[in-house]
Amino acid sequence: MPRRRGVHEPSWRSTVARTDWTCQRRVAAESGRWLAPGGHLVIETSERQAPKTVEAFARGGLVPRVAHAEELGATAVIGVKPER
């Protein structure tokens, strides 16, 4: 992130989550309370952090998968809340 991220990012992001990983883990852990069955959570992450994000999604009760877009150089983890 650029040094000027504070100009573009909400203040809580810097205060509550010191790292992207902390934020990802928190969102994944709490997602089961607000996602409807069949609902999706998508978090863009790095290839290096994707395995940790997959683990956090699974612990949060989601069924995770990793998606890569080579042309964009992007990695995302997509989690689906199971239909029960």
Coordinates of N, CA and C in Angstrom, one line a residue:
M1 N 0.8 -1.2 0.0 CA 0.0 0.0 0.0 C 0.9 1.2 0.0
P2 N 0.4 2.3 -0.7 CA 1.2 3.5 -0.7 C 1.2 4.2 0.7
R3 N 2.2 5.0 0.9 CA 2.3 5.6 2.2 C 1.1 6.5 2.5
R4 N 0.5 7.0 1.4 CA -0.6 7.9 1.6 C -2.0 7.2 1.8
R5 N -1.9 5.9 2.1 CA -3.1 5.1 2.2 C -4.1 5.7 3.2
G6 N -3.6 6.4 4.3 CA -4.5 7.0 5.3 C -5.4 8.0 4.6
V7 N -5.0 8.6 3.5 CA -5.9 9.5 2.8 C -7.1 8.8 2.2
H8 N -6.9 7.6 1.8 CA -7.9 6.8 1.0 C -8.6 5.7 1.8
E9 N -8.0 5.3 2.9 CA -8.5 4.2 3.7 C -9.3 4.7 4.9
P10 N -10.3 4.1 5.3 CA -11.0 4.5 6.5 C -10.1 4.4 7.7
S11 N -10.3 5.3 8.7 CA -9.4 5.3 9.9 C -9.4 4.0 10.7
W12 N -10.5 3.3 10.7 CA -10.6 2.1 11.5 C -9.7 1.0 10.9
R13 N -9.4 1.0 9.7 CA -8.6 0.0 9.1 C -7.2 0.0 9.6
S14 N -6.6 1.2 9.8 CA -5.3 1.3 10.4 C -5.3 1.0 11.9
T15 N -6.4 1.4 12.6 CA -6.4 1.2 14.0 C -6.8 -0.2 14.4
V16 N -7.8 -0.8 13.8 CA -8.3 -2.1 14.2 C -7.3 -3.2 13.7
A17 N -6.9 -3.1 12.4 CA -6.1 -4.2 11.8 C -4.8 -3.6 11.4
R18 N -3.7 -4.0 12.1 CA -2.4 -3.6 11.8 C -1.9 -4.2 10.5
T19 N -2.4 -5.3 10.1 CA -2.0 -6.0 8.9 C -3.2 -6.5 8.2
D20 N -3.0 -6.7 6.9 CA -4.1 -7.2 6.1 C -4.5 -8.6 6.6
W21 N -3.6 -9.4 7.0 CA -3.9 -10.7 7.5 C -4.8 -10.7 8.8
T22 N -4.5 -9.7 9.7 CA -5.4 -9.6 10.9 C -6.8 -9.3 10.4
C23 N -6.9 -8.4 9.5 CA -8.3 -8.0 9.0 C -9.0 -9.2 8.3
Q24 N -8.2 -9.9 7.5 CA -8.8 -11.0 6.8 C -9.3 -12.1 7.8
R25 N -8.5 -12.4 8.8 CA -8.9 -13.4 9.8 C -10.1 -13.0 10.5
R26 N -10.2 -11.7 10.9 CA -11.4 -11.2 11.6 C -12.6 -11.3 10.8
V27 N -12.6 -10.8 9.5 CA -13.7 -10.9 8.7 C -14.2 -12.3 8.5
A28 N -13.2 -13.2 8.2 CA -13.6 -14.6 8.0 C -14.2 -15.2 9.2
A29 N -13.7 -14.9 10.4 CA -14.2 -15.5 11.6 C -15.7 -15.0 11.9
E30 N -16.0 -13.8 11.5 CA -17.3 -13.2 11.8 C -18.3 -13.4 10.7
S31 N -17.9 -13.8 9.5 CA -18.7 -13.9 8.4 C -19.9 -14.8 8.5
G32 N -19.8 -15.9 9.3 CA -20.9 -16.8 9.5 C -22.1 -16.2 10.1
R33 N -21.9 -15.1 10.8 CA -23.0 -14.4 11.5 C -23.8 -13.6 10.6
W34 N -23.2 -13.1 9.5 CA -24.0 -12.2 8.6 C -24.1 -12.6 7.2
L35 N -23.5 -13.7 6.8 CA -23.7 -14.3 5.5 C -24.9 -15.2 5.5
A36 N -25.7 -15.1 4.5 CA -26.9 -16.0 4.3 C -26.3 -17.3 3.8
P37 N -27.1 -18.4 4.0 CA -26.7 -19.7 3.4 C -26.5 -19.5 1.9
G38 N -25.4 -20.0 1.3 CA -25.2 -19.8 -0.1 C -24.5 -18.5 -0.4
G39 N -24.3 -17.7 0.6 CA -23.7 -16.4 0.4 C -22.2 -16.5 0.2
H40 N -21.5 -15.5 -0.4 CA -20.1 -15.6 -0.8 C -19.4 -14.5 -0.1
L41 N -18.1 -14.8 0.3 CA -17.2 -13.8 0.8 C -16.0 -13.9 -0.1
V42 N -15.5 -12.8 -0.6 CA -14.3 -12.7 -1.5 C -13.3 -11.8 -0.9
I43 N -12.1 -12.2 -0.7 CA -11.0 -11.4 -0.2 C -9.9 -11.5 -1.1
E44 N -9.4 -10.3 -1.7 CA -8.2 -10.3 -2.5 C -7.0 -10.4 -1.5
T45 N -6.1 -11.3 -1.9 CA -4.9 -11.5 -1.0 C -3.7 -11.8 -1.9
S46 N -2.6 -12.1 -1.3 CA -1.4 -12.5 -2.1 C -1.4 -14.0 -2.3
E47 N -0.6 -14.4 -3.2 CA -0.4 -15.9 -3.4 C 0.2 -16.4 -2.1
R48 N 1.1 -15.7 -1.5 CA 1.8 -16.1 -0.3 C 0.8 -16.3 0.9
Q49 N -0.2 -15.4 1.0 CA -1.1 -15.4 2.1 C -2.3 -16.3 1.8
A50 N -2.5 -16.7 0.6 CA -3.8 -17.4 0.3 C -4.0 -18.7 1.1
P51 N -2.9 -19.5 1.4 CA -3.2 -20.7 2.2 C -3.7 -20.3 3.6
K52 N -3.2 -19.2 4.2 CA -3.7 -18.8 5.5 C -5.1 -18.3 5.5
T53 N -5.4 -17.6 4.4 CA -6.8 -17.1 4.2 C -7.7 -18.3 4.0
V54 N -7.3 -19.3 3.2 CA -8.2 -20.5 3.1 C -8.4 -21.1 4.4
E55 N -7.4 -21.3 5.2 CA -7.5 -21.8 6.6 C -8.5 -21.0 7.4
A56 N -8.4 -19.7 7.4 CA -9.3 -18.8 8.2 C -10.7 -19.0 7.7
F57 N -10.9 -19.1 6.4 CA -12.3 -19.2 5.9 C -12.9 -20.6 6.4
A58 N -12.1 -21.6 6.3 CA -12.6 -22.9 6.7 C -12.9 -22.9 8.2
R59 N -12.1 -22.3 9.0 CA -12.3 -22.2 10.5 C -13.6 -21.3 10.7
G60 N -13.9 -20.4 9.8 CA -15.1 -19.6 10.0 C -16.4 -20.3 9.4
G61 N -16.2 -21.5 9.0 CA -17.4 -22.3 8.5 C -17.7 -22.1 7.0
L62 N -16.8 -21.5 6.3 CA -17.0 -21.3 4.8 C -16.3 -22.4 4.1
V63 N -16.7 -22.7 2.9 CA -16.1 -23.6 1.9 C -15.2 -22.8 1.0
P64 N -13.9 -22.8 1.2 CA -13.0 -21.9 0.4 C -12.5 -22.5 -0.9
R65 N -12.2 -21.6 -1.8 CA -11.4 -21.9 -3.0 C -10.6 -20.7 -3.4
V66 N -9.5 -20.9 -4.1 CA -8.6 -19.9 -4.5 C -8.8 -19.6 -6.0
A67 N -8.8 -18.3 -6.4 CA -8.9 -17.9 -7.8 C -7.7 -17.0 -8.1
H68 N -7.1 -17.3 -9.3 CA -6.0 -16.5 -9.7 C -6.4 -15.9 -11.1
A69 N -6.0 -14.6 -11.3 CA -6.2 -14.0 -12.6 C -4.8 -13.5 -13.0
E70 N -4.1 -14.4 -13.8 CA -2.7 -14.2 -14.2 C -2.6 -12.8 -14.9
E71 N -3.6 -12.5 -15.8 CA -3.5 -11.2 -16.6 C -3.5 -10.0 -15.7
L72 N -4.1 -10.1 -14.5 CA -4.2 -9.0 -13.5 C -3.1 -9.1 -12.4
G73 N -2.5 -10.3 -12.3 CA -1.6 -10.5 -11.2 C -2.3 -10.5 -9.9
A74 N -3.5 -11.1 -9.9 CA -4.4 -11.0 -8.7 C -4.7 -12.4 -8.2
T75 N -4.8 -12.5 -6.9 CA -5.3 -13.7 -6.2 C -6.4 -13.4 -5.2
A76 N -7.4 -14.2 -5.2 CA -8.5 -14.0 -4.3 C -8.9 -15.3 -3.7
V77 N -9.4 -15.3 -2.5 CA -10.0 -16.5 -1.9 C -11.5 -16.2 -1.8
I78 N -12.3 -17.2 -2.3 CA -13.7 -17.1 -2.3 C -14.3 -18.2 -1.4
G79 N -15.1 -17.7 -0.4 CA -15.7 -18.7 0.5 C -17.2 -18.7 0.4
V80 N -17.8 -19.8 0.5 CA -19.3 -19.9 0.4 C -19.8 -20.5 1.7
K81 N -20.8 -19.9 2.2 CA -21.4 -20.4 3.4 C -22.3 -21.6 3.0
P82 N -22.1 -22.8 3.5 CA -23.0 -23.9 3.1 C -24.4 -23.7 3.4
E83 N -25.2 -24.2 2.5 CA -26.7 -24.2 2.6 C -27.1 -25.3 3.6
R84 N -27.8 -25.0 4.6 CA -28.1 -26.0 5.6 C -29.6 -26.2 5.7

